[in-house]
XYZ file of C-alpha atoms in Angstrom:
739
model
C 4.228 0.439 52.435
C 2.359 2.665 50.018
C 0.006 5.526 50.728
C -2.074 6.763 47.794
C -4.605 9.538 48.288
C -6.693 11.759 46.061
C -7.970 15.052 47.409
C -8.835 18.525 46.259
C -6.289 21.274 46.632
C -7.009 24.882 47.624
C -7.919 25.850 44.060
C -10.274 22.901 43.598
C -7.707 20.931 41.569
C -7.743 17.208 42.213
C -4.456 16.323 43.917
C -2.624 13.022 43.531
C -0.292 12.024 46.389
C 1.759 8.841 46.526
C 4.191 7.837 49.214
C 5.974 4.523 48.782
C 9.454 3.007 48.671
C 11.475 3.030 45.480
C 10.674 -0.242 43.709
C 12.958 -2.254 41.492
C 11.987 -5.307 39.508
C 13.658 -7.698 41.929
C 11.415 -6.455 44.745
C 8.297 -6.184 42.563
C 8.606 -9.713 41.278
C 9.451 -11.333 44.604
C 7.429 -9.312 47.127
C 4.858 -7.086 45.441
C 3.415 -9.396 42.775
C 2.419 -13.039 43.057
C 1.381 -14.948 39.955
C -1.939 -16.725 39.881
C -1.680 -20.458 40.034
C -2.757 -21.963 36.735
C -2.736 -25.524 35.579
C -1.703 -25.541 31.921
C -4.026 -27.507 29.670
C -2.514 -30.337 27.737
C -2.647 -30.262 23.956
C -5.003 -33.249 23.972
C -7.378 -31.520 26.379
C -7.450 -28.335 24.292
C -8.248 -30.311 21.143
C -10.946 -32.260 22.967
C -12.600 -29.084 24.255
C -12.423 -27.507 20.811
C -14.046 -30.504 19.125
C -16.617 -31.141 21.843
C -20.149 -30.710 20.552
C -23.048 -29.218 22.480
C -26.347 -27.602 21.638
C -25.009 -24.148 22.515
C -21.900 -24.626 20.423
C -23.926 -25.949 17.485
C -26.212 -22.935 17.726
C -23.231 -20.580 17.878
C -21.659 -22.178 14.793
C -24.947 -22.018 12.884
C -25.505 -18.368 13.746
C -21.909 -17.567 12.844
C -22.152 -19.287 9.459
C -25.655 -17.940 8.681
C -25.666 -14.400 10.134
C -29.129 -13.824 8.664
C -30.514 -15.988 11.492
C -29.360 -13.425 14.057
C -31.582 -10.600 12.746
C -34.274 -12.070 10.473
C -36.440 -13.631 13.260
C -36.677 -10.239 14.961
C -37.006 -8.229 11.738
C -39.316 -5.226 12.445
C -41.609 -5.163 9.415
C -43.253 -1.808 10.096
C -39.989 0.013 10.743
C -37.651 -1.550 8.191
C -39.669 -3.011 5.299
C -40.569 0.193 3.460
C -37.017 1.539 3.679
C -35.580 -1.767 2.459
C -38.006 -1.861 -0.493
C -37.141 1.683 -1.604
C -33.440 0.998 -1.100
C -33.635 -2.310 -2.979
C -35.336 -0.759 -5.994
C -32.905 2.175 -6.061
C -29.881 -0.120 -5.808
C -31.275 -2.561 -8.387
C -31.929 0.231 -10.884
C -28.309 1.286 -10.424
C -27.007 -2.273 -10.561
C -28.478 -2.999 -14.002
C -26.437 -0.527 -16.060
C -23.329 -1.045 -13.932
C -23.535 -4.800 -14.456
C -23.687 -4.312 -18.221
C -20.875 -1.756 -18.156
C -18.459 -3.601 -15.873
C -18.805 -6.748 -17.961
C -16.996 -4.840 -20.709
C -14.134 -4.214 -18.280
C -14.045 -7.940 -17.527
C -13.734 -8.656 -21.283
C -16.924 -10.771 -21.382
C -20.320 -10.124 -23.036
C -22.572 -7.704 -21.085
C -25.159 -10.318 -20.084
C -22.591 -11.961 -17.781
C -22.517 -8.737 -15.804
C -26.235 -9.205 -15.154
C -25.660 -12.781 -13.992
C -22.955 -11.456 -11.630
C -25.449 -8.906 -10.284
C -27.942 -11.606 -9.329
C -26.453 -14.839 -7.961
C -23.753 -13.440 -5.619
C -26.079 -10.758 -4.220
C -28.689 -13.400 -3.440
C -26.144 -15.585 -1.644
C -24.592 -12.749 0.351
C -27.960 -12.073 1.977
C -27.599 -15.368 3.851
C -23.858 -15.472 4.566
C -22.738 -11.834 4.968
C -22.429 -10.003 8.290
C -22.766 -6.482 6.878
C -26.292 -5.095 6.499
C -25.525 -2.204 4.197
C -22.899 -3.035 1.556
C -24.012 -3.789 -1.989
C -22.298 -6.874 -3.381
C -21.868 -7.152 -7.141
C -19.698 -5.964 -9.987
C -16.987 -3.397 -9.231
C -14.744 -1.494 -11.638
C -11.351 -2.334 -10.071
C -11.999 -6.062 -9.802
C -13.606 -6.194 -13.259
C -10.553 -4.523 -14.782
C -8.210 -7.018 -13.088
C -10.347 -9.896 -14.377
C -10.314 -8.436 -17.882
C -6.539 -8.211 -17.805
C -6.292 -11.917 -17.032
C -8.832 -12.805 -19.738
C -7.004 -10.789 -22.404
C -3.644 -12.294 -21.394
C -4.876 -15.887 -21.431
C -7.145 -15.513 -24.481
C -5.677 -12.902 -26.843
C -7.321 -12.005 -30.136
C -4.487 -13.676 -32.030
C -5.740 -17.099 -30.893
C -8.917 -16.639 -32.939
C -7.693 -15.064 -36.155
C -9.885 -16.379 -38.954
C -7.029 -16.461 -41.448
C -4.481 -17.436 -38.794
C -2.224 -14.436 -39.389
C -4.014 -11.108 -39.245
C -5.780 -11.150 -35.891
C -6.196 -7.391 -35.712
C -8.586 -7.304 -38.665
C -10.468 -10.596 -38.747
C -11.251 -12.283 -35.447
C -13.830 -14.914 -34.562
C -15.352 -12.849 -31.757
C -17.938 -15.430 -30.752
C -15.321 -18.145 -30.189
C -13.021 -15.691 -28.450
C -15.732 -14.476 -26.083
C -16.828 -18.021 -25.295
C -13.271 -18.988 -24.346
C -12.800 -15.823 -22.279
C -15.974 -16.610 -20.365
C -14.566 -20.065 -19.539
C -11.308 -18.556 -18.273
C -13.095 -15.861 -16.234
C -15.466 -18.427 -14.699
C -12.501 -20.655 -13.750
C -10.765 -17.632 -12.217
C -13.901 -16.852 -10.209
C -14.044 -20.435 -8.930
C -10.419 -20.299 -7.832
C -10.895 -16.914 -6.132
C -13.913 -18.308 -4.261
C -11.943 -21.333 -3.066
C -9.039 -19.171 -1.873
C -11.285 -16.738 -0.019
C -13.305 -19.491 1.650
C -10.211 -21.408 2.762
C -8.594 -18.239 4.111
C -11.778 -17.525 6.049
C -11.791 -21.023 7.545
C -8.154 -20.552 8.571
C -9.094 -17.256 10.288
C -7.065 -15.099 7.905
C -9.503 -12.210 8.113
C -6.661 -10.046 9.419
C -5.082 -9.990 5.938
C -6.783 -6.702 5.137
C -4.665 -4.864 7.725
C -1.618 -5.281 5.476
C -3.394 -3.186 2.849
C -3.170 0.123 4.669
C -5.643 2.859 3.754
C -3.159 5.057 1.804
C -2.106 1.971 -0.164
C -5.702 1.034 -1.032
C -6.635 4.591 -1.967
C -3.568 5.021 -4.145
C -4.227 1.631 -5.735
C -7.901 2.343 -6.479
C -7.011 5.765 -7.901
C -4.525 4.065 -10.228
C -7.235 1.555 -11.141
C -9.495 4.484 -12.043
C -6.794 5.682 -14.453
C -6.610 2.231 -16.040
C -10.389 2.007 -16.350
C -10.716 5.488 -17.842
C -8.026 4.822 -20.423
C -9.606 1.478 -21.333
C -12.942 3.222 -22.008
C -11.544 5.860 -24.368
C -11.866 3.570 -27.378
C -15.549 2.944 -26.604
C -16.211 6.630 -25.992
C -14.598 7.599 -29.303
C -15.617 4.552 -31.301
C -11.980 3.848 -32.142
C -11.094 0.206 -32.907
C -7.957 -0.656 -30.901
C -6.590 -3.766 -29.233
C -6.747 -4.187 -25.467
C -3.378 -4.098 -23.724
C -2.305 -5.745 -20.491
C 0.772 -5.729 -18.267
C 3.435 -3.069 -17.579
C 2.968 0.234 -19.432
C -0.428 -0.923 -20.742
C -1.795 2.564 -20.022
C 0.865 4.131 -22.234
C 0.268 1.611 -25.027
C -3.506 2.098 -24.858
C -3.265 5.892 -25.076
C -0.763 5.615 -27.909
C -3.087 3.257 -29.835
C -6.083 5.574 -29.370
C -4.177 8.621 -30.657
C -2.717 6.627 -33.520
C -6.254 5.815 -34.694
C -7.880 9.078 -33.613
C -8.634 9.942 -37.249
C -11.089 7.029 -37.413
C -13.229 8.387 -34.559
C -16.950 7.755 -35.010
C -18.448 11.226 -34.558
C -21.925 9.940 -33.683
C -20.492 7.639 -31.032
C -18.463 10.500 -29.592
C -21.485 12.832 -29.441
C -23.638 10.202 -27.702
C -20.886 9.487 -25.202
C -20.220 13.141 -24.378
C -23.927 13.957 -24.005
C -24.425 10.997 -21.662
C -21.307 11.900 -19.679
C -22.424 15.507 -19.167
C -25.969 14.422 -18.250
C -24.758 11.826 -15.742
C -22.334 14.301 -14.181
C -25.123 16.859 -13.704
C -27.434 14.241 -12.172
C -24.649 13.045 -9.887
C -23.959 16.612 -8.756
C -27.675 17.248 -8.107
C -27.965 14.048 -6.072
C -24.975 15.112 -3.988
C -26.182 18.675 -3.425
C -29.786 17.831 -2.581
C -29.359 14.403 -0.987
C -31.073 15.605 2.189
C -34.111 16.904 0.304
C -34.500 14.102 -2.254
C -36.360 11.019 -0.941
C -34.330 8.831 -3.325
C -31.457 9.707 -5.687
C -32.390 10.533 -9.265
C -31.671 7.296 -11.218
C -29.603 8.993 -13.912
C -27.957 5.802 -15.137
C -31.146 3.889 -15.853
C -32.633 7.006 -17.497
C -29.624 7.250 -19.803
C -29.785 3.534 -20.603
C -33.517 3.573 -21.431
C -33.430 6.795 -23.484
C -30.281 5.910 -25.421
C -31.556 2.395 -26.090
C -34.817 3.815 -27.475
C -33.031 6.359 -29.675
C -30.551 3.754 -30.910
C -33.377 1.354 -31.756
C -35.498 4.002 -33.464
C -32.660 5.492 -35.539
C -30.958 2.170 -36.298
C -27.662 3.654 -35.171
C -25.756 0.413 -35.515
C -26.762 -0.052 -39.166
C -26.899 3.582 -40.290
C -24.035 5.188 -38.346
C -21.769 2.292 -37.390
C -22.292 2.789 -33.645
C -21.166 -0.223 -31.582
C -24.026 -1.682 -29.527
C -24.312 -4.295 -26.779
C -25.601 -6.934 -29.142
C -27.353 -10.177 -28.390
C -28.563 -10.677 -24.825
C -30.067 -14.134 -24.342
C -33.330 -14.280 -22.446
C -33.389 -16.373 -19.288
C -30.683 -17.960 -17.188
C -28.046 -20.327 -18.491
C -27.881 -23.848 -17.037
C -25.064 -24.491 -14.530
C -21.743 -25.727 -15.870
C -18.600 -27.108 -14.223
C -15.633 -24.712 -14.655
C -12.536 -25.643 -16.648
C -10.107 -26.766 -13.940
C -7.227 -27.220 -16.408
C -6.456 -23.486 -16.423
C -6.096 -23.233 -12.640
C -2.264 -23.354 -12.593
C -2.047 -20.340 -14.914
C -4.510 -18.344 -12.817
C -3.305 -19.050 -9.273
C -1.184 -15.913 -8.782
C -3.899 -13.668 -10.235
C -6.551 -15.370 -8.098
C -4.599 -14.676 -4.898
C -4.196 -10.990 -5.792
C -7.856 -10.557 -6.743
C -8.951 -12.422 -3.599
C -7.045 -10.069 -1.295
C -8.046 -6.886 -3.135
C -11.720 -7.890 -3.324
C -11.858 -8.762 0.370
C -10.009 -5.595 1.380
C -12.512 -3.386 -0.461
C -15.510 -5.245 0.963
C -14.347 -5.324 4.585
C -13.343 -1.639 4.495
C -16.839 -0.591 3.404
C -18.464 -3.054 5.817
C -16.553 -1.611 8.783
C -17.470 1.958 7.816
C -21.209 1.210 7.813
C -21.007 -1.043 10.886
C -19.333 1.747 12.862
C -21.915 4.262 11.684
C -24.926 2.099 12.588
C -23.617 0.449 15.739
C -23.128 -3.221 14.896
C -20.100 -5.419 14.281
C -18.824 -7.329 11.279
C -16.731 -10.493 11.389
C -13.759 -10.334 9.019
C -13.390 -14.113 8.837
C -17.094 -14.637 8.107
C -16.974 -11.883 5.464
C -14.071 -13.687 3.824
C -16.013 -16.954 3.797
C -19.159 -15.199 2.582
C -17.331 -13.663 -0.374
C -15.704 -17.019 -1.077
C -19.066 -18.795 -1.118
C -20.629 -16.083 -3.290
C -17.864 -16.340 -5.872
C -17.460 -20.123 -5.768
C -21.131 -21.119 -5.930
C -22.033 -18.407 -8.442
C -19.186 -19.378 -10.771
C -21.131 -22.521 -11.732
C -23.762 -20.145 -13.138
C -21.365 -18.160 -15.365
C -20.519 -15.175 -13.167
C -17.261 -13.324 -12.592
C -15.632 -12.168 -9.330
C -17.635 -9.698 -7.256
C -17.031 -7.513 -4.240
C -18.689 -4.539 -2.559
C -19.370 -1.445 -4.677
C -18.726 1.914 -3.070
C -21.282 3.901 -5.066
C -24.107 1.326 -4.782
C -23.440 0.794 -1.071
C -23.809 4.510 -0.435
C -27.099 4.517 -2.358
C -28.354 1.435 -0.515
C -27.593 3.015 2.860
C -28.716 6.572 2.077
C -32.105 5.538 0.638
C -33.184 3.903 3.891
C -31.765 0.383 3.652
C -31.572 -1.288 7.046
C -30.674 -4.900 6.189
C -29.598 -7.081 3.279
C -33.269 -7.487 2.390
C -32.563 -4.441 0.230
C -29.813 -6.358 -1.563
C -32.131 -9.317 -2.004
C -34.786 -7.122 -3.655
C -32.140 -5.553 -5.898
C -31.059 -8.992 -7.084
C -34.686 -9.947 -7.804
C -35.055 -6.821 -9.923
C -31.999 -7.862 -11.934
C -33.470 -11.366 -12.278
C -36.672 -9.887 -13.672
C -34.729 -8.036 -16.351
C -32.631 -11.104 -17.256
C -35.625 -13.428 -17.512
C -38.194 -11.123 -19.092
C -36.796 -8.042 -20.813
C -33.074 -8.502 -21.251
C -33.394 -8.401 -25.034
C -34.633 -4.800 -24.787
C -31.076 -3.587 -24.111
C -29.568 -5.135 -27.241
C -29.511 -1.784 -29.168
C -27.793 -0.003 -26.238
C -24.649 1.806 -27.527
C -21.462 0.715 -25.751
C -20.381 4.358 -25.547
C -23.237 4.872 -23.062
C -21.799 2.151 -20.844
C -18.377 3.802 -21.149
C -19.901 7.095 -20.005
C -21.530 5.365 -17.007
C -18.213 3.812 -16.014
C -16.212 7.034 -16.327
C -18.694 9.146 -14.354
C -18.745 6.526 -11.581
C -14.966 6.875 -11.336
C -15.181 10.499 -10.217
C -15.279 9.422 -6.580
C -12.010 7.548 -7.008
C -10.324 10.480 -8.735
C -11.340 12.698 -5.819
C -8.937 10.615 -3.746
C -6.207 12.772 -5.301
C -7.112 15.241 -2.550
C -5.339 12.860 -0.163
C -1.977 14.134 -1.402
C -1.978 17.606 0.241
C -3.583 16.187 3.379
C -0.939 13.477 3.756
C 1.790 16.011 2.979
C 0.742 17.912 6.086
C 0.123 14.913 8.330
C 2.399 12.006 7.377
C 5.154 12.022 4.759
C 5.599 8.256 5.043
C 1.930 7.574 4.296
C 2.157 10.021 1.410
C 5.074 8.013 0.037
C 2.988 4.825 0.314
C 0.104 6.517 -1.555
C 2.355 7.786 -4.355
C 4.282 4.539 -4.764
C 1.030 2.576 -4.845
C -0.422 4.942 -7.443
C 2.537 5.204 -9.817
C 3.542 1.541 -9.506
C -0.022 0.436 -10.285
C -0.380 2.864 -13.200
C 2.941 1.974 -14.814
C 3.389 -1.703 -13.934
C -0.242 -2.798 -13.992
C -2.569 -3.512 -11.095
C -1.123 -6.942 -10.266
C 2.559 -5.987 -10.145
C 1.675 -2.582 -8.732
C -0.087 -4.144 -5.763
C 2.903 -6.373 -4.995
C 5.325 -3.442 -5.234
C 3.170 -1.177 -3.061
C 2.723 -3.870 -0.381
C 6.471 -4.450 -0.343
C 7.097 -0.724 -0.021
C 4.559 -0.428 2.810
C 6.397 -3.168 4.717
C 9.708 -1.382 4.093
C 8.275 1.760 5.680
C 7.671 -0.230 8.862
C 11.309 -1.296 8.845
C 12.323 2.298 8.149
C 10.372 3.497 11.183
C 12.339 1.086 13.391
C 15.613 2.042 11.706
C 15.052 5.790 12.062
C 13.184 6.322 15.326
C 13.008 9.561 17.257
C 15.588 9.612 20.041
C 15.389 11.951 23.006
C 16.926 12.820 26.343
C 14.267 13.238 29.005
C 14.154 15.745 31.796
C 11.962 16.077 34.870
C 9.131 18.573 35.137
C 9.865 20.204 38.536
C 7.890 18.869 41.509
C 6.380 16.021 39.467
C 7.253 12.498 38.493
C 6.815 13.338 34.808
C 9.645 13.255 32.275
C 9.647 14.811 28.808
C 12.018 15.631 25.961
C 14.397 18.379 27.073
C 14.750 19.628 23.493
C 11.001 20.050 23.114
C 9.876 21.518 26.440
C 11.362 24.409 28.378
C 10.135 23.087 31.724
C 11.943 19.747 31.364
C 15.187 19.796 33.362
C 17.888 17.147 33.236
C 18.741 15.517 36.534
C 22.258 16.242 37.722
C 24.607 13.387 36.917
C 21.872 11.366 35.208
C 21.010 10.922 31.534
C 17.576 9.501 30.631
C 17.534 8.109 27.089
C 14.374 7.229 25.156
C 14.050 5.767 21.647
C 10.549 5.097 20.345
C 11.291 1.710 18.833
C 11.620 -1.918 19.730
C 15.106 -3.411 19.836
C 15.957 -6.294 17.556
C 18.659 -7.529 15.191
C 18.026 -4.874 12.516
C 18.395 -1.806 14.734
C 20.315 -2.824 17.869
C 23.575 -1.263 16.647
C 21.718 1.908 15.683
C 20.210 2.034 19.173
C 23.657 1.934 20.794
C 25.012 4.578 18.402
C 22.073 6.872 19.168
C 22.577 6.326 22.904
C 26.227 7.358 22.741
C 25.484 10.320 20.480
C 22.650 11.648 22.641
C 24.336 11.199 26.009
C 27.749 12.326 24.743
C 29.405 9.433 26.565
C 31.374 6.839 24.616
C 33.182 4.466 26.999
C 35.719 3.417 24.386
C 36.745 7.019 23.729
C 36.918 7.772 27.441
C 39.214 4.812 28.081
C 41.417 5.794 25.159
C 41.618 9.356 26.483
C 42.510 8.075 29.947
C 45.359 5.980 28.568
C 46.763 8.863 26.534
C 46.552 11.159 29.574
C 48.441 8.660 31.701
C 51.197 8.325 29.112
C 51.430 12.097 28.725
C 51.619 12.616 32.492
C 54.294 9.946 32.899
C 56.420 11.669 30.266
C 55.902 15.018 31.978
C 56.724 13.549 35.369
C 59.938 11.991 34.036
C 61.107 15.289 32.605
C 60.325 17.018 35.913
C 62.407 14.503 37.826
C 65.346 15.017 35.474
C 65.286 18.792 35.796
C 64.609 18.971 39.535
C 66.634 15.956 40.664
C 66.964 15.880 44.473
C 64.438 18.610 44.941
C 62.054 18.168 47.817
C 59.170 19.380 45.664
C 57.594 17.357 42.893
C 55.213 18.568 40.267
C 52.775 16.474 38.378
C 51.046 17.415 35.137
C 47.467 16.305 35.310
C 45.238 16.332 32.305
C 41.537 16.394 32.998
C 39.058 15.811 30.223
C 35.808 17.648 30.670
C 33.388 15.661 28.586
C 30.531 18.060 29.094
C 32.494 21.132 27.926
C 34.575 19.286 25.371
C 37.874 20.970 26.437
C 41.122 19.782 28.039
C 42.746 21.488 31.047
C 46.355 21.051 32.285
C 46.823 21.584 35.980
C 50.085 21.637 38.011
C 49.543 20.559 41.560
C 52.104 20.897 44.276
C 53.098 18.580 47.060
C 50.498 17.613 49.617
C 47.776 19.541 47.649
C 44.326 18.297 48.592
C 42.254 17.014 45.650
C 38.891 15.397 45.154
C 39.674 12.369 43.021
C 37.207 9.799 41.711
C 38.786 6.449 42.274
C 36.613 3.498 41.200
C 33.478 5.371 42.106
C 34.651 6.430 45.611
C 35.625 9.877 46.820
C 39.230 10.185 48.093
C 40.291 13.325 49.933
C 43.774 14.656 50.897
C 45.350 12.795 48.044
C 49.097 13.226 48.210
C 51.837 12.674 45.735
C 53.181 9.644 47.444
C 50.376 7.594 45.887
C 51.035 5.694 42.709
C 50.438 7.406 39.394
C 47.935 4.736 38.320
C 45.677 5.462 41.281
C 46.172 9.180 40.749
C 44.820 8.994 37.236
C 41.866 6.706 37.880
C 39.646 9.752 37.968
C 36.061 10.011 36.714
C 36.265 11.451 33.228
C 32.587 12.429 33.097
C 30.229 13.986 35.624
C 27.539 11.491 34.569
C 27.280 8.587 36.983
C 24.020 6.975 35.758
C 22.150 6.380 32.496
C 18.494 5.373 32.504
C 17.143 3.598 29.423
C 13.423 4.301 29.092
C 11.897 1.071 27.757
C 8.299 2.334 27.804
C 8.100 2.452 23.949
C 9.779 -0.958 23.545
C 7.228 -3.578 22.489
C 9.577 -6.488 21.921
C 13.229 -7.438 22.051
C 15.010 -10.396 20.479
C 18.161 -12.264 21.513
C 20.425 -9.884 19.567
C 18.809 -6.873 21.216
C 19.098 -8.425 24.685
C 22.786 -9.180 24.155
C 23.324 -5.635 22.904
C 21.733 -4.029 25.988
C 23.696 -6.361 28.231
C 26.951 -5.387 26.536
C 26.015 -1.708 26.904
C 25.598 -2.164 30.662
C 28.986 -3.887 30.909
C 30.703 -1.338 28.652
C 29.531 1.662 30.641
C 30.488 -0.081 33.876
C 34.146 0.111 32.763
C 33.978 3.906 33.086
C 31.939 3.727 36.295
C 28.634 4.745 34.704
C 25.705 2.699 35.909
C 23.033 1.788 33.317
C 19.538 0.876 34.494
C 16.249 0.146 32.705
C 12.846 1.694 33.394
C 9.279 1.240 32.200
C 9.491 -2.356 30.968
C 6.129 -4.044 30.396
C 5.480 -7.397 32.059
C 5.531 -9.094 28.646
C 8.901 -7.528 27.845
C 10.275 -8.634 31.212
C 9.066 -12.147 30.526
C 10.887 -12.065 27.183
C 14.057 -10.846 28.884
C 13.901 -13.718 31.386
C 13.376 -16.199 28.559
C 16.424 -14.749 26.809
C 18.438 -15.223 30.057
C 19.096 -11.500 30.282
C 19.197 -11.464 34.072
C 22.480 -13.102 34.971
C 25.631 -11.623 36.464
C 26.539 -8.851 36.295
C 23.039 -7.835 35.122
C 20.312 -8.479 37.675
C 16.638 -7.600 38.011
C 17.625 -4.944 40.566
C 18.712 -2.816 37.603
C 15.138 -2.670 36.266
C 12.589 -0.209 37.658
C 8.846 0.050 37.037
C 8.935 3.803 36.323
C 11.483 6.409 35.312
C 10.966 8.220 38.606
C 11.858 5.082 40.584
C 15.054 4.797 38.562
C 15.919 8.488 39.052
C 15.436 8.318 42.826
C 17.566 5.177 42.984
C 20.376 6.786 40.990
C 20.265 9.931 43.113
C 20.434 7.820 46.254
C 23.754 6.381 45.158
C 26.577 8.081 46.971
C 26.931 11.364 45.088
C 30.375 11.697 43.582
C 31.734 15.248 43.262
C 32.596 16.261 39.756
C 36.084 17.325 38.741
C 37.192 20.539 40.504
C 36.663 23.732 38.580
C 39.718 24.994 36.759
C 40.184 28.719 36.671
């Protein structure tokens, strides 16, 4: 039946020879393929098997829930320990100042940033599947948390005199209430993430496409930078939240620019320049340096010492961190009463936090040759946030800058993260009070320099302009929507726009007519490739989209436009020709009454050339006429006019629809294709399908597509099968040339 051989040709080229009959789907399904016999499992049996307990299943569940058990027993001390220690110290030294700084973004006292740099990191060591990401505070998430805290607990709630909140505010009471709200938000985020992980919703991150995330994080960098201007300049302004908050914040800073604290500004600029230089040196000489230069901790220690020695807070009015309690606070149950107000924000923060973490985890897993489980990562983050919230932390996720340091300094496992958290614990328990004189402008400088990596994402714009205009649009919409509307509304708008681009792709696909590469079974776009030649009398139409209710009409319109064949127009033309010829014949009879010769005016429409010819044919003139798809020779005038004019109005006898790009089809799409087949049959043009996947064929059978007059014999496994079938049909001569 089929002879397939592979051999080398004269030039050493591997030759591929196939000799087989032309297959259609009716033959393939009935003779060539036979389904395996399977006994479907009942719902009760599936549930029983899923709930059945065994030692192997218990072990698998335990290892899945505690990934540390998969690598800790075989941990190679000699190979990994030194690298993990160096990496842990480097990451911990970086985590200390970032924890203090990002707490300001979260609108809570700095010490809570240290708590958030200890508890979640410790927990992630046991539950996380990534071995290289650094869990802890992160600028984008901290800013989103701070926006919620400021909205729920504004300064006006704690005005001492009850009217003038901008001048006299009970900051201690305000901060205490904001901590309660932030802790409750963290609890809710943890619950949402854990539940989503249990429900296997780890795929959620795929809806945050990379251009969307990069545009969003770049917009977040703008928000963070603007929010730090008041600390860098020492300008007392309120914190704004919601749409146009960036504009309001900049306007407030410039309105109060005259009250800039010069000493604060000088300290901030010096620290910013120093940190930028250190960051540049670390980047340039990262291959030569054993560990990165810890610029942030150097700045924190030096500036704290200078501030303490010169009494900058008392003598120059420089804002400092203030009281940092020594030791850990006792656990406390969160305030559940604020949950309803925080639900929408918690969902947004949950998705963004997970998306950032899983993106970094996949990057490092791919680089080092291991796998990460998205669902387990979601549960791990949920547990870290939920359990830590009882110890006064705020929402955490993976940090890009710290993760790069942890990996580049020789970190092999999350033992490095564990050591980093212990270093933070040491500072909190023993020497936290040392950082009380630290100027807040130093923390602002640390934050702004760490945002440079996010601002470099602006380079995506020219790259996307050259590669994908649609992804560029997603990036820009995500950026501008998040900058102008705020991070929460901006994320919703950008996700909605990203989904609309998917719909747009199905609404505006690329349509093509395919032609055969000579002496092959390959078919390509005739407009793109010179070698592609259209088959005589056959049009092969391809549209790179699935067919469903939203684009089925567009598919039909594109088919008619590309092939140049519209059955409705052809039938209308045929009717008008018949009427015109009847009028002409009547006039001829009147003028030449009794004459032995008759003349008929025949109008032939040449669809390919787009012109109309009028031909006068005499008695007994032989013509090749297309009557209902059959060739009739020696046609004479004695035949009826209706038969005489049932001529083929187009030289195209077959249309092949290439369904190779079609992934799915719904009931509307199936009905549309069926109506297309019937419509073209009225003008004697046969429509067949080619390249349908087995899943698509199954869907078509479910939709009852194969019933008269459409049968499975109209479906072919390849385009070449369909072309050979159409050529095998009795070739009908085209309309005679008119000279």
